[in-house]
Amino acid sequence: MCDICVMNAVKDKMLSRRRFLGGAAVAGAAAVATTVTAPPALAAGHGAVVDMTHLLSDAFPTYFGEPGISSEQPFNFAEHGFNLLNLSINEHTGTHIDAPLHFSADGASVDEIPVESLIAPLCVIDITARAAESADAEVTPDDLQAWIDANGDIPDGACVALFSGWAAKVEDADAYRGFDGEAQHYPGFHVEAAQMLLETGAGSLASDTLSLDRGNSTTFDTHYAWLPTGRFGIENLANLDQVPAAGATLMIGAPKHKGGTGGPARIFAMV
């Protein structure tokens, strides 16, 4: 074998060994990372992904009526060779998480929500017909029982979502908030429905409106019944009309800022 051939052969062996060791190092690093057992929901077969997250902008309707996000750009590509935005965000803006801390003195903050709780079987409770007749419609225990009769028990760790059709109003802030000068009007969960779900393995409630409680609530009974138990909520969920009543798996990209009471989240469903 010629000298150059020998040199190339040795070089190839060295590169192969380097790639192998590099891969082993990556695998070793992954092994020491925090891991949890995959929830049973991931065992289900899925063929598509649905984005359940609204586009977040300063035009998105908010509970208090003021823009929930603003940005400034101190660096731009033309001048600096890269782009960078500084954001100012109300935690409870757009499609977002309500952590237990949001409605309790010492509940878990959003960064303390167990990661395994962020992968959840999705149960969709459809009250669109009643919501079309009354903005103050609520999910009741009867609605939950009807879902159970049709689909079986609420799965452990499930996210139980109120589907009112309200997401279709999101481009019209006045319609989405339903503010009549004295109170807001949009559907929510009746506290008795939340209490019924506390007797199941459900891990989170979700709504396609601004709140887990109906808009004209002044006591926030559902928030107070649900969040202090260590469970969490999701508000302003999108595209519930594109997922089945049962069988989808929700992937919840919760933020992880220390001490947060919630925060905007990227959420999608595998169907």
mmCIF file of C-alpha atoms in Angstrom, residues 54 60-62 94 166-179 184-186 207-211 235-237:
data_model
loop_
_atom_site.group_PDB
_atom_site.id
_atom_site.type_symbol
_atom_site.label_atom_id
_atom_site.label_comp_id
_atom_site.label_asym_id
_atom_site.label_seq_id
_atom_site.Cartn_x
_atom_site.Cartn_y
_atom_site.Cartn_z
ATOM 1 C CA HIS A 54 -53.270 31.801 19.060
ATOM 2 C CA PHE A 60 -54.824 40.080 21.277
ATOM 3 C CA PRO A 61 -57.854 40.595 23.583
ATOM 4 C CA THR A 62 -57.037 40.608 27.305
ATOM 5 C CA GLY A 94 -52.794 34.994 24.706
ATOM 6 C CA TRP A 166 -65.393 31.479 21.204
ATOM 7 C CA ALA A 167 -62.051 31.333 19.388
ATOM 8 C CA ALA A 168 -63.848 32.417 16.218
ATOM 9 C CA LYS A 169 -64.353 35.841 17.826
ATOM 10 C CA VAL A 170 -60.692 36.450 18.663
ATOM 11 C CA GLU A 171 -60.116 38.987 15.862
ATOM 12 C CA ASP A 172 -62.832 41.198 17.388
ATOM 13 C CA ALA A 173 -61.683 42.173 20.880
ATOM 14 C CA ASP A 174 -65.058 43.619 21.870
ATOM 15 C CA ALA A 175 -66.903 40.455 20.874
ATOM 16 C CA TYR A 176 -64.287 38.207 22.482
ATOM 17 C CA ARG A 177 -64.431 40.073 25.815
ATOM 18 C CA GLY A 178 -68.187 40.553 25.616
ATOM 19 C CA PHE A 179 -67.937 43.642 27.808
ATOM 20 C CA GLN A 184 -67.677 40.573 30.531
ATOM 21 C CA HIS A 185 -69.643 37.746 28.949
ATOM 22 C CA TYR A 186 -68.172 34.485 27.648
ATOM 23 C CA SER A 207 -60.919 27.012 27.893
ATOM 24 C CA ASP A 208 -61.189 28.675 24.493
ATOM 25 C CA THR A 209 -62.163 31.907 26.281
ATOM 26 C CA LEU A 210 -60.373 34.453 28.454
ATOM 27 C CA SER A 211 -61.051 32.598 31.703
ATOM 28 C CA GLU A 235 -56.883 29.832 28.743
ATOM 29 C CA ASN A 236 -57.451 31.070 25.176
ATOM 30 C CA LEU A 237 -56.918 27.674 23.592
#
